[in-house]
Coordinates of C-alpha atoms and ligand atoms in Angstrom, one line a residue:
M9 CA -1.4 27.3 -7.1
D10 CA -5.2 27.6 -6.5
Y11 CA -7.1 24.3 -7.0
L12 CA -9.5 26.5 -9.4
T13 CA -6.7 27.1 -11.6
L14 CA -6.0 23.6 -12.2
V15 CA -9.6 22.3 -12.5
E16 CA -10.2 24.9 -15.1
V17 CA -7.3 23.2 -17.0
F18 CA -9.1 19.9 -16.4
E19 CA -12.3 21.3 -18.0
K20 CA -10.3 22.3 -21.0
L21 CA -8.5 18.7 -21.5
E22 CA -12.1 17.0 -21.0
K23 CA -13.3 18.8 -23.9
T24 CA -10.6 17.9 -26.3
S25 CA -9.9 14.5 -27.7
K26 CA -7.0 16.0 -29.9
R27 CA -3.6 14.6 -28.5
L28 CA -1.2 17.9 -29.6
E29 CA -3.8 20.1 -28.0
K30 CA -4.0 18.3 -24.8
T31 CA 0.0 18.3 -24.7
F32 CA 0.0 22.2 -25.3
I33 CA -2.9 22.8 -22.6
L34 CA -0.4 20.6 -20.3
S35 CA 2.6 22.4 -21.1
K36 CA 1.1 25.8 -20.5
L37 CA -0.1 24.7 -17.3
L38 CA 3.5 23.6 -16.5
K39 CA 4.9 26.7 -17.5
K40 CA 3.2 28.8 -14.8
T41 CA 3.9 26.2 -12.2
N42 CA 6.1 26.7 -9.3
K43 CA 8.6 24.4 -7.8
E44 CA 6.5 23.5 -4.8
D45 CA 3.4 22.7 -6.8
L46 CA 5.0 20.8 -9.8
E47 CA 5.1 17.4 -8.0
Y48 CA 1.3 17.7 -7.2
I49 CA 0.3 18.8 -10.5
I50 CA 1.9 16.3 -12.4
Y51 CA 0.4 13.4 -10.2
L52 CA -3.2 15.1 -10.2
V53 CA -3.4 15.4 -14.2
Q54 CA -2.9 11.9 -14.0
G55 CA -5.6 11.0 -11.7
R56 CA -3.3 10.0 -8.9
I57 CA -1.6 11.5 -5.8
F58 CA 1.4 9.3 -5.5
P59 CA 4.1 7.8 -8.2
Q60 CA 2.7 4.8 -10.0
W61 CA 4.7 2.1 -8.1
D62 CA 3.1 3.6 -5.0
R63 CA 0.1 1.3 -4.3
R64 CA -1.1 3.1 -1.6
E65 CA -5.3 3.7 -1.9
M66 CA -7.6 6.5 -0.8
G67 CA -10.0 3.7 -0.3
L68 CA -13.4 5.5 -0.7
S69 CA -16.5 3.6 -2.2
S70 CA -19.1 5.0 -3.8
K71 CA -21.3 4.7 -1.2
L72 CA -19.1 6.5 1.3
I73 CA -18.9 9.5 -1.2
I74 CA -22.8 9.6 -1.2
K75 CA -22.4 9.8 2.7
V76 CA -20.0 12.6 2.3
L77 CA -22.1 14.6 -0.2
N78 CA -25.1 13.9 2.2
S79 CA -23.5 15.4 5.2
V80 CA -21.9 18.4 3.2
T81 CA -25.2 19.3 1.3
G82 CA -27.8 18.0 3.6
D83 CA -29.6 16.3 0.5
S84 CA -30.8 12.8 1.4
N85 CA -29.1 9.6 0.2
D86 CA -32.1 8.9 -2.0
D87 CA -32.2 12.2 -3.8
I88 CA -28.3 11.7 -4.2
E89 CA -29.0 8.0 -5.6
N90 CA -31.5 9.3 -7.9
I91 CA -29.3 12.1 -9.4
W92 CA -26.5 9.8 -9.5
S93 CA -28.4 7.2 -11.6
R94 CA -29.7 9.9 -13.9
E95 CA -26.0 11.4 -14.6
G96 CA -24.0 8.0 -14.0
D97 CA -21.1 9.8 -12.6
L98 CA -20.5 11.0 -9.1
G99 CA -18.2 13.9 -9.7
K100 CA -21.4 15.4 -11.9
V101 CA -23.5 14.8 -9.0
A102 CA -21.3 16.7 -6.7
F103 CA -21.2 19.5 -9.2
I104 CA -24.7 19.7 -9.1
L105 CA -25.2 19.4 -5.5
I106 CA -22.9 22.0 -4.6
Q107 CA -24.0 24.3 -7.0
K108 CA -27.7 24.5 -5.8
N109 CA -26.4 24.7 -2.1
K110 CA -25.0 28.3 -2.8
Q111 CA -25.5 29.6 1.0
R112 CA -22.4 27.8 1.9
T113 CA -20.2 30.0 0.1
L114 CA -20.2 31.9 3.0
H115 CA -17.9 29.2 4.8
R116 CA -15.7 29.2 1.9
Q117 CA -11.7 29.1 2.0
E118 CA -9.8 29.3 -1.0
L119 CA -8.6 25.8 -1.9
T120 CA -5.2 25.2 -2.9
V121 CA -3.4 22.5 -4.8
K122 CA -1.3 21.7 -1.8
K123 CA -4.5 21.5 0.5
V124 CA -6.5 19.3 -1.7
I125 CA -3.6 16.7 -2.4
E126 CA -2.5 16.7 1.3
N127 CA -6.1 15.8 2.4
L128 CA -6.0 13.0 -0.2
R129 CA -2.9 11.6 0.8
K130 CA -4.2 11.4 4.5
L131 CA -7.0 9.3 3.2
A132 CA -4.4 6.7 2.1
G133 CA -2.6 6.8 5.4
L134 CA -5.7 5.8 7.6
E135 CA -6.0 2.7 9.3
G136 CA -7.8 1.2 12.1
K137 CA -10.8 2.4 14.2
G138 CA -12.5 5.3 13.2
T139 CA -11.1 5.3 9.9
V140 CA -14.5 5.8 7.9
N141 CA -15.4 8.9 10.0
K142 CA -12.0 10.4 9.5
K143 CA -12.3 9.9 5.7
I144 CA -15.8 11.5 5.8
Q145 CA -14.1 14.5 7.5
L146 CA -11.4 14.8 5.3
V147 CA -13.3 14.7 2.2
S148 CA -16.1 17.1 3.8
E149 CA -13.4 19.6 4.9
L150 CA -12.7 20.0 1.3
L151 CA -16.0 19.9 -0.3
T152 CA -17.2 22.8 2.0
S153 CA -14.9 25.1 0.6
A154 CA -15.0 23.7 -3.1
N155 CA -17.2 25.4 -5.7
P156 CA -19.0 23.0 -8.1
L157 CA -16.2 22.7 -10.4
E158 CA -13.6 22.0 -7.7
A159 CA -16.0 19.4 -6.1
K160 CA -16.5 17.6 -9.4
F161 CA -12.8 17.1 -9.9
I162 CA -12.1 16.2 -6.2
I163 CA -14.6 13.4 -6.3
K164 CA -13.4 12.2 -9.6
N165 CA -9.9 12.2 -8.3
I166 CA -10.8 10.3 -5.2
L167 CA -12.7 7.7 -7.3
G168 CA -10.3 7.4 -10.2
T169 CA -13.0 8.5 -12.8
L170 CA -10.9 11.3 -14.2
R171 CA -11.3 11.4 -17.9
I172 CA -8.9 14.0 -19.1
G173 CA -7.0 11.5 -21.2
I174 CA -3.3 12.6 -20.2
A175 CA -1.7 9.3 -21.0
E176 CA 2.0 8.8 -20.1
G177 CA 3.1 10.0 -23.6
I178 CA 1.4 13.2 -23.2
V179 CA 3.2 14.1 -19.8
R180 CA 6.3 13.2 -21.4
D181 CA 5.9 15.3 -24.4
G182 CA 4.3 18.1 -22.3
I183 CA 7.6 18.1 -20.1
V184 CA 9.7 18.4 -23.4
W185 CA 7.7 21.3 -24.7
T186 CA 7.7 22.9 -21.3
Y187 CA 11.3 22.9 -20.4
F188 CA 13.2 22.5 -23.7
D189 CA 11.1 24.6 -26.0
K190 CA 13.9 26.9 -27.3
E191 CA 16.3 24.1 -27.7
I192 CA 13.9 22.2 -29.9
G193 CA 12.8 25.5 -31.7
F194 CA 8.9 24.7 -30.7
N195 CA 6.1 26.3 -31.9
Y196 CA 2.3 25.2 -31.8
N197 CA -0.2 26.6 -34.3
E198 CA -3.5 26.2 -32.3
K199 CA -5.6 26.7 -35.4
E200 CA -4.2 24.0 -37.5
N201 CA -3.0 21.7 -34.4
K202 CA 0.2 21.3 -35.5
I203 CA 3.6 21.6 -34.1
D204 CA 6.9 22.7 -35.7
V205 CA 10.0 21.3 -34.2
E206 CA 13.5 20.5 -34.8
R207 CA 13.0 17.0 -35.3
E208 CA 16.5 15.6 -34.3
K209 CA 16.8 17.7 -31.5
Y210 CA 13.2 16.8 -30.3
N211 CA 13.7 13.0 -30.6
F212 CA 17.0 13.6 -28.3
Y213 CA 15.0 15.5 -25.7
V214 CA 12.1 13.0 -25.6
D215 CA 14.5 10.2 -25.3
L216 CA 16.1 11.5 -22.5
V217 CA 13.0 12.5 -20.7
Q218 CA 11.8 9.0 -21.3
R219 CA 15.0 7.4 -20.0
A220 CA 14.6 9.2 -16.9
Y221 CA 11.2 8.1 -16.7
D222 CA 12.0 4.6 -17.2
I223 CA 14.5 4.4 -14.2
T224 CA 12.5 6.4 -12.0
N225 CA 8.9 5.5 -12.8
D226 CA 7.9 9.1 -11.7
Y227 CA 7.2 11.9 -14.0
S228 CA 7.0 14.3 -11.0
R229 CA 10.5 13.6 -9.9
V230 CA 11.5 13.8 -13.7
A231 CA 10.0 17.2 -14.1
L232 CA 11.3 18.7 -10.8
T233 CA 14.9 17.6 -11.5
I234 CA 14.6 19.4 -14.9
K235 CA 13.2 22.6 -13.2
T236 CA 15.9 22.7 -10.5
K237 CA 18.9 21.1 -12.0
G238 CA 18.4 21.3 -15.8
I239 CA 19.6 18.9 -18.1
E240 CA 22.5 17.9 -16.5
G241 CA 20.7 16.6 -13.5
L242 CA 18.6 14.7 -15.7
S243 CA 21.4 13.0 -17.3
K244 CA 22.6 12.2 -13.8
E245 CA 19.6 10.7 -12.8
K246 CA 20.6 7.5 -11.0
L247 CA 19.2 4.1 -10.8
S248 CA 18.5 3.5 -7.3
P249 CA 18.2 -0.1 -5.9
G250 CA 15.4 0.4 -3.5
S251 CA 12.9 2.2 -6.2
P252 CA 11.5 -0.2 -8.7
I253 CA 12.4 0.3 -12.5
N254 CA 10.2 -0.7 -15.3
V255 CA 11.2 -4.1 -16.4
M256 CA 12.3 -4.8 -19.9
L257 CA 9.6 -6.7 -22.1
Y258 CA 9.9 -8.6 -25.1
P259 CA 7.9 -9.1 -28.4
K260 CA 6.6 -12.5 -29.7
A261 CA 8.5 -14.4 -32.3
E262 CA 6.8 -17.1 -34.0
D263 CA 9.3 -19.7 -34.0
I264 CA 13.2 -20.2 -33.7
E265 CA 13.7 -18.8 -37.4
D266 CA 11.7 -15.7 -36.7
A267 CA 13.6 -15.4 -33.5
F268 CA 16.8 -15.5 -35.1
N269 CA 15.4 -12.9 -37.8
T270 CA 14.5 -10.2 -35.2
I271 CA 17.4 -10.8 -32.8
G272 CA 20.4 -11.8 -35.1
K273 CA 22.6 -15.0 -35.0
P274 CA 24.0 -16.3 -33.0
C275 CA 22.0 -15.4 -29.9
A276 CA 21.3 -16.7 -26.3
F277 CA 18.2 -18.9 -25.7
E278 CA 17.0 -19.2 -22.2
Y279 CA 14.2 -21.2 -20.7
K280 CA 10.9 -19.4 -20.3
Y281 CA 10.0 -20.1 -16.8
D282 CA 6.3 -19.9 -15.7
G283 CA 6.3 -18.1 -12.7
I284 CA 6.4 -14.5 -11.1
R285 CA 8.8 -12.1 -12.4
L286 CA 10.8 -10.6 -9.4
Q287 CA 12.7 -7.5 -9.4
I288 CA 15.1 -7.8 -6.6
S289 CA 17.5 -5.2 -5.4
K290 CA 19.9 -5.1 -2.6
E291 CA 21.1 -1.4 -1.1
N292 CA 24.4 -0.6 0.1
N293 CA 23.0 -0.8 3.6
G294 CA 22.0 -4.3 2.8
N295 CA 18.3 -3.5 2.6
I296 CA 16.4 -5.8 0.0
N297 CA 13.5 -5.0 -2.0
I298 CA 11.3 -7.2 -4.2
F299 CA 9.0 -5.7 -6.9
T300 CA 6.6 -7.6 -9.5
R301 CA 6.5 -6.6 -12.8
R302 CA 3.6 -4.2 -12.1
L303 CA 6.3 -2.6 -9.5
E304 CA 4.4 -3.6 -6.3
N305 CA 6.4 -4.0 -3.2
V306 CA 6.3 -8.0 -2.5
T307 CA 9.3 -8.1 -0.1
K308 CA 7.3 -9.2 2.8
Q309 CA 5.5 -11.8 0.7
F310 CA 8.9 -13.6 -0.2
P311 CA 10.9 -13.8 2.8
E312 CA 12.6 -16.9 1.7
V313 CA 13.7 -14.9 -1.4
V314 CA 15.4 -12.3 0.6
D315 CA 17.2 -15.0 2.3
F316 CA 18.3 -16.4 -0.6
V317 CA 19.8 -13.6 -2.5
K318 CA 21.2 -12.6 1.0
R319 CA 23.3 -15.9 1.1
Y320 CA 24.0 -16.8 -2.7
I321 CA 24.4 -13.3 -4.2
K322 CA 28.1 -11.7 -3.7
A323 CA 27.5 -7.8 -4.2
K324 CA 27.2 -5.1 -2.2
S325 CA 24.4 -3.6 -4.1
F326 CA 22.3 -4.8 -7.1
I327 CA 19.2 -4.8 -9.1
I328 CA 18.5 -8.4 -10.7
D329 CA 15.6 -9.6 -12.7
S330 CA 14.5 -13.0 -12.3
E331 CA 11.2 -15.3 -12.4
A332 CA 10.4 -17.3 -9.1
V333 CA 9.0 -20.4 -10.0
G334 CA 7.0 -22.7 -7.9
Y335 CA 7.3 -26.5 -7.1
N336 CA 5.8 -29.1 -5.1
P337 CA 7.7 -29.6 -1.8
K338 CA 7.2 -33.1 -1.9
T339 CA 7.8 -34.1 -5.0
K340 CA 10.0 -31.4 -6.1
K341 CA 8.2 -31.0 -9.4
Y342 CA 8.0 -27.4 -10.8
L343 CA 4.3 -26.2 -10.8
P344 CA 2.7 -23.4 -13.1
F345 CA 2.5 -19.8 -12.2
Q346 CA -1.2 -20.6 -11.2
S347 CA -0.3 -22.4 -8.1
I348 CA 1.9 -19.6 -6.5
S349 CA 0.0 -16.6 -7.9
Q350 CA -1.8 -16.3 -4.1
R351 CA 1.5 -15.6 -2.6
I352 CA 1.6 -12.4 -4.4
K353 CA -1.4 -11.0 -2.3
R354 CA -1.0 -12.7 0.7
R355 CA -0.8 -10.6 4.1
Y356 CA -0.8 -12.9 6.6
D357 CA 0.7 -16.5 7.4
I358 CA 3.5 -15.9 5.2
D359 CA 5.8 -18.3 6.7
S360 CA 3.6 -21.3 6.2
M361 CA 2.8 -20.2 2.6
S362 CA 6.4 -20.0 1.8
K363 CA 6.8 -23.7 3.2
K364 CA 3.5 -25.0 1.3
F365 CA 4.2 -23.1 -2.0
P366 CA 8.3 -22.8 -2.0
V367 CA 10.0 -20.9 -5.1
E368 CA 13.2 -21.5 -6.8
V369 CA 14.5 -18.0 -7.9
N370 CA 15.6 -18.3 -11.7
I371 CA 17.8 -15.2 -12.5
F372 CA 18.1 -14.1 -15.8
D373 CA 19.3 -10.3 -15.8
I374 CA 21.2 -7.8 -13.8
I375 CA 20.9 -4.1 -14.4
Y376 CA 22.8 -2.7 -11.3
Y377 CA 25.9 -4.0 -9.6
N378 CA 28.0 -2.3 -6.9
D379 CA 26.9 1.0 -7.5
K380 CA 27.2 0.6 -11.1
N381 CA 24.4 1.1 -13.5
L382 CA 24.5 -1.8 -16.2
L383 CA 21.6 -0.7 -18.3
N384 CA 23.9 0.3 -21.6
E385 CA 26.3 -3.0 -20.9
Q386 CA 25.9 -5.7 -23.1
F387 CA 23.8 -8.8 -22.3
K388 CA 26.6 -11.1 -22.5
E389 CA 28.6 -9.0 -19.9
R390 CA 25.8 -8.6 -17.6
R391 CA 25.4 -12.7 -17.9
K392 CA 29.2 -12.8 -17.0
I393 CA 28.6 -10.7 -13.9
L394 CA 25.7 -12.8 -12.8
E395 CA 28.0 -16.1 -13.2
K396 CA 30.6 -14.5 -11.3
I397 CA 28.6 -13.5 -8.3
T398 CA 25.8 -16.1 -7.6
K399 CA 26.3 -19.3 -6.1
Q400 CA 23.7 -21.5 -7.7
I401 CA 21.6 -23.9 -5.4
K402 CA 18.9 -25.9 -7.1
L403 CA 15.5 -25.2 -5.9
R404 CA 16.6 -22.1 -4.1
L405 CA 18.5 -19.7 -6.6
V406 CA 19.8 -20.6 -10.0
L407 CA 20.7 -18.6 -13.1
A408 CA 18.1 -19.2 -16.2
K409 CA 19.3 -22.2 -18.2
Q410 CA 21.1 -20.8 -21.3
L411 CA 22.2 -21.9 -24.9
V412 CA 24.0 -19.6 -27.0
T413 CA 23.7 -20.9 -30.6
G414 CA 23.3 -19.7 -34.4
D415 CA 21.9 -23.2 -35.3
V416 CA 18.4 -23.6 -35.9
K417 CA 18.6 -27.4 -35.1
K418 CA 20.3 -27.0 -32.0
A419 CA 18.0 -24.2 -30.8
E420 CA 14.8 -26.3 -31.9
K421 CA 16.1 -29.1 -29.6
F422 CA 16.5 -26.9 -26.6
Y423 CA 13.1 -25.6 -27.2
K424 CA 11.5 -29.1 -27.0
E425 CA 13.6 -29.9 -23.9
A426 CA 12.2 -26.9 -22.2
L427 CA 8.5 -27.6 -23.1
T428 CA 9.1 -31.3 -22.1
K429 CA 10.2 -30.2 -18.7
G430 CA 6.9 -28.2 -18.5
E431 CA 8.6 -24.6 -19.1
E432 CA 6.4 -22.0 -21.1
G433 CA 9.1 -21.9 -23.9
L434 CA 12.2 -20.1 -24.8
M435 CA 13.3 -16.2 -24.6
A436 CA 15.7 -15.6 -27.2
K437 CA 18.2 -12.7 -26.4
N438 CA 20.7 -10.5 -28.5
L439 CA 23.9 -11.1 -26.8
E440 CA 25.0 -7.3 -27.3
G441 CA 21.7 -6.0 -26.4
I442 CA 21.5 -3.4 -23.9
Y443 CA 18.6 -3.4 -21.3
K444 CA 15.7 -1.2 -22.2
P445 CA 13.3 -0.6 -19.4
G446 CA 9.8 -0.6 -20.3
S447 CA 10.0 -1.5 -24.0
R448 CA 9.4 -4.3 -26.4
V449 CA 12.4 -3.8 -28.3
G450 CA 14.4 -6.3 -30.4
Y451 CA 16.8 -7.1 -27.9
G452 CA 14.9 -10.2 -27.0
A453 CA 11.8 -12.2 -28.2
K454 CA 9.8 -14.9 -26.4
I455 CA 8.9 -18.1 -28.4
K456 CA 5.9 -20.2 -26.8
P457 CA 3.6 -22.4 -28.4
T458 CA 0.4 -20.5 -29.4
A459 CA -2.3 -20.9 -26.6
D460 CA -6.0 -19.7 -27.5
S461 CA -5.8 -17.4 -24.7
F462 CA -5.1 -13.8 -23.9
D463 CA -4.4 -11.9 -20.8
L464 CA -7.0 -9.1 -20.5
I465 CA -8.6 -6.4 -18.1
I466 CA -12.0 -6.4 -16.5
V467 CA -13.5 -3.0 -17.2
K468 CA -17.3 -3.8 -16.5
A469 CA -19.3 -6.5 -14.6
E470 CA -23.0 -7.4 -13.9
W471 CA -24.7 -8.8 -10.9
G472 CA -26.1 -12.4 -11.2
E473 CA -29.6 -13.1 -11.1
G474 CA -31.5 -15.3 -8.8
K475 CA -29.4 -17.3 -6.1
R476 CA -26.6 -15.7 -7.8
S477 CA -27.5 -12.2 -7.2
K478 CA -25.3 -11.7 -4.3
W479 CA -22.2 -12.2 -6.9
L480 CA -20.7 -10.3 -9.9
T481 CA -21.1 -13.3 -12.9
S482 CA -20.3 -11.6 -15.9
Y483 CA -17.4 -9.6 -16.6
T484 CA -16.5 -7.2 -19.7
I485 CA -13.0 -7.8 -20.9
A486 CA -10.9 -5.5 -22.7
C487 CA -7.5 -5.0 -24.5
N488 CA -5.0 -2.2 -24.7
H489 CA -4.5 0.2 -27.6
D490 CA -2.1 2.8 -26.6
G491 CA -3.3 3.5 -23.5
E492 CA -7.1 2.9 -24.5
L493 CA -8.8 0.0 -23.3
L494 CA -11.0 -1.5 -26.0
E495 CA -13.8 -4.3 -25.1
L496 CA -13.8 -7.6 -26.7
G497 CA -17.1 -9.2 -25.0
K498 CA -18.2 -10.7 -21.9
V499 CA -17.2 -13.8 -20.2
S500 CA -19.0 -15.5 -17.5
T501 CA -17.8 -19.4 -17.7
G502 CA -14.7 -20.7 -16.1
L503 CA -15.8 -19.9 -12.3
K504 CA -17.2 -21.9 -9.8
E505 CA -20.2 -21.5 -7.4
K506 CA -17.7 -23.0 -4.7
G507 CA -14.9 -25.6 -4.2
E508 CA -11.4 -25.4 -6.2
G509 CA -10.5 -22.9 -8.7
I510 CA -11.8 -19.2 -8.9
T511 CA -15.1 -18.8 -7.4
F512 CA -17.7 -15.9 -8.1
D513 CA -17.5 -15.1 -4.6
Q514 CA -13.6 -14.4 -4.9
M515 CA -14.0 -12.4 -7.9
T516 CA -16.6 -10.4 -6.6
K517 CA -14.6 -9.6 -3.5
L518 CA -11.8 -8.5 -5.9
L519 CA -14.0 -6.4 -7.9
Q520 CA -16.5 -4.5 -5.3
P521 CA -13.9 -2.3 -4.1
L522 CA -13.3 -1.1 -7.6
I523 CA -16.7 0.0 -8.4
K524 CA -16.9 3.2 -10.1
E525 CA -20.4 3.5 -11.2
E526 CA -23.4 1.3 -10.9
K527 CA -26.6 1.3 -12.9
G528 CA -29.0 -1.5 -12.0
R529 CA -27.3 -4.7 -12.4
N530 CA -24.3 -3.3 -14.4
I531 CA -21.2 -1.7 -12.7
I532 CA -18.2 -0.2 -14.2
V533 CA -14.9 -0.8 -12.2
K534 CA -11.3 0.7 -12.2
P535 CA -9.6 -1.4 -14.4
E536 CA -7.1 -3.3 -12.2
I537 CA -8.1 -7.0 -12.5
V538 CA -6.2 -9.0 -15.1
I539 CA -7.5 -12.3 -16.2
E540 CA -6.4 -15.0 -18.7
V541 CA -9.4 -15.8 -21.1
G542 CA -9.6 -18.9 -23.5
Y543 CA -11.7 -18.7 -26.4
S544 CA -12.4 -21.0 -29.3
E545 CA -12.2 -18.1 -32.0
I546 CA -11.9 -14.5 -32.7
Q547 CA -14.7 -13.0 -34.6
K548 CA -15.1 -9.5 -36.2
S549 CA -17.9 -7.6 -34.1
P550 CA -19.5 -4.1 -34.6
T551 CA -20.8 -4.6 -31.0
Y552 CA -17.5 -4.0 -29.2
S553 CA -15.2 -1.2 -29.0
S554 CA -12.0 -3.4 -30.4
G555 CA -13.9 -4.4 -33.3
Y556 CA -13.6 -8.0 -32.5
A557 CA -15.3 -10.5 -30.1
L558 CA -14.4 -13.8 -28.6
R559 CA -16.2 -16.7 -29.3
F560 CA -16.9 -19.1 -26.4
P561 CA -14.6 -17.1 -23.9
R562 CA -13.8 -18.4 -20.6
V563 CA -12.1 -17.5 -17.5
V564 CA -8.7 -19.7 -17.1
M565 CA -7.0 -18.0 -14.4
L566 CA -6.4 -14.7 -12.2
R567 CA -3.1 -12.8 -13.2
P568 CA -2.4 -10.6 -10.1
D569 CA 0.9 -9.9 -11.1
R570 CA -0.2 -8.2 -14.5
S571 CA -1.6 -4.7 -14.8
K572 CA -3.0 -2.6 -17.9
K573 CA 0.5 -2.4 -19.3
D574 CA 0.9 -6.1 -19.5
I575 CA -2.4 -7.3 -21.2
Y576 CA -2.7 -8.0 -24.8
T577 CA -2.8 -5.2 -27.4
L578 CA -5.4 -4.8 -30.4
E579 CA -2.4 -5.4 -32.4
D580 CA -2.0 -8.9 -30.9
I581 CA -5.8 -9.6 -31.3
K582 CA -5.6 -8.7 -35.1
K583 CA -2.5 -10.9 -35.5
A584 CA -4.3 -14.0 -33.9
Y585 CA -7.5 -13.2 -36.1
N586 CA -5.6 -13.1 -39.2
K587 CA -3.7 -16.1 -38.3
Q588 CA -6.7 -18.2 -37.6
K589 CA -8.0 -17.1 -41.2
K590 CA -5.1 -18.9 -42.6
Ligands
AMP605 P1 5.1 -12.8 -21.5 O1 4.7 -12.6 -19.9 O2 4.4 -14.0 -22.1 O3 4.9 -11.5 -21.9 O4 6.6 -13.4 -21.2 C1 7.6 -12.4 -20.7 C2 7.7 -12.8 -19.3 O5 8.5 -14.4 -19.3 C3 8.7 -12.0 -18.6 O6 7.8 -10.7 -17.9 C4 9.3 -12.9 -17.5 O7 8.5 -12.8 -16.2 C5 9.0 -14.3 -17.9 N1 10.2 -15.0 -18.1 C6 10.5 -16.4 -17.8 N2 11.9 -16.6 -18.0 C7 12.4 -15.6 -18.6 C8 13.8 -15.4 -19.0 N3 14.9 -16.5 -19.1 N4 14.2 -14.3 -19.4 C9 13.3 -13.1 -19.4 N5 12.1 -13.4 -18.9 C10 11.7 -14.8 -18.7

């Protein structure tokens, strides 16, 4: 497919905010996409070039893009920066510059979707000497052949500033509308922006596609399977240890009684450990992989965990779900998440890190065992398998401590015991519950004392003043609302200039590579960094897009194990607000 065809669709998507219309535009595009381009198109509409769990980055800053534009159009850096500060978006800047450089069209070659994504993927593979020049070259090659509209979207794709609003749910529904339109009796009324479908059948196919996505985390793969192998192929889509699957998430219960109400009686209570969630898998060939809940591969960062599962779990293949908890190697006392969080990102001195900050693996679930998918097995059966195949060794690898009961008093005692031991609280689990990747369904619930803090994501930041001008010192934080990030205010306390704890320098280094737009002291960043924010009170506020603001917010800690999906939702904020009014 020509890249131009794709970007014209991007333009249409940009112009509408209606979900059904977006889905329809997407499905029209997919209908005319051939097998070869399908994978690419589905990544590109989502503003990415790899599956969600693949963390390779193109790694081009705004500054480098300005250099590219300079070399392609001949406009000076100053001119480009001026247009940028007027337009606020480098994609638009590329559009304007390419448009006024008409003579270049002489060298134009047709850009295909394949060519564009291939060049972008090459960016992500570059390392070492000469990288910067090669990057400039790869992007320049595309821009020389691009018309203004193509240039705009190439830049937006690189910088991650595509704003065409294709959330995961839209991709899923778009796939159903494209490939199962006859089965569901699909009809879209463009004028009224309404669809006609046979509801039951529609829900069946939506579930099917969602399920395939939950175990593959890759809509490109799901769509390609349907296109080439049909519905049979889709239902055969298998879990494969080695590629990560979305972990199951649990809603919050107010207390033990509330947990019984949602989960049922009796249920299993487990300690809720305060560590890093690790999904550990072993393939038949013995390969071990470890993923965080953001599906980041951290196998290299946890060599001792690889060793433990090899030694203490007897199975040819598996995928297990666990929490790695840090402990002090001298006193053997358990430590909170914060103390081991640095291990997730660490790329060097791994061995000394695992000695300094050792972890105990607490296994609480298994979803694949000796070539068998256990997603639809009952929790009590899954636990039995775990008990059969693990050799428990304290401070290395153990099963989550569990109590099965229907008695409020016994459960409350267990809860107190967990808290006294320094755990975060309890998890309550339905004994018959299946494992539902990605969803917060009622098969389990977490119970923990209400802390006045939320996990939120940084969307904007501000450079400091005076002697702090080299740092980003104030951060705008947001919560999630159906994939949209809504602001809750700014936080600037809780960080240090130097010494123990999070420093401004550290935060600046984390945010700088994520800068998407810069105007004076204000910057907009790619939403990647999750922080826990403490506060004294939640207030209603017309100033911020969430409608709420936090009073006396402070940064409690970084949450490198969490992503946009894991942060608090507007619903959570509302609940906490209503609760504090009581
Ligand atoms: P929260 O992070 O507050 O949403 O709580 C859910 C997290 O608790 C999970 O993602 C796990 O990382 C962690 N966790 C600790 N212990 C358990 C357990 N026994 N069962 C399930 N999750 C647990």
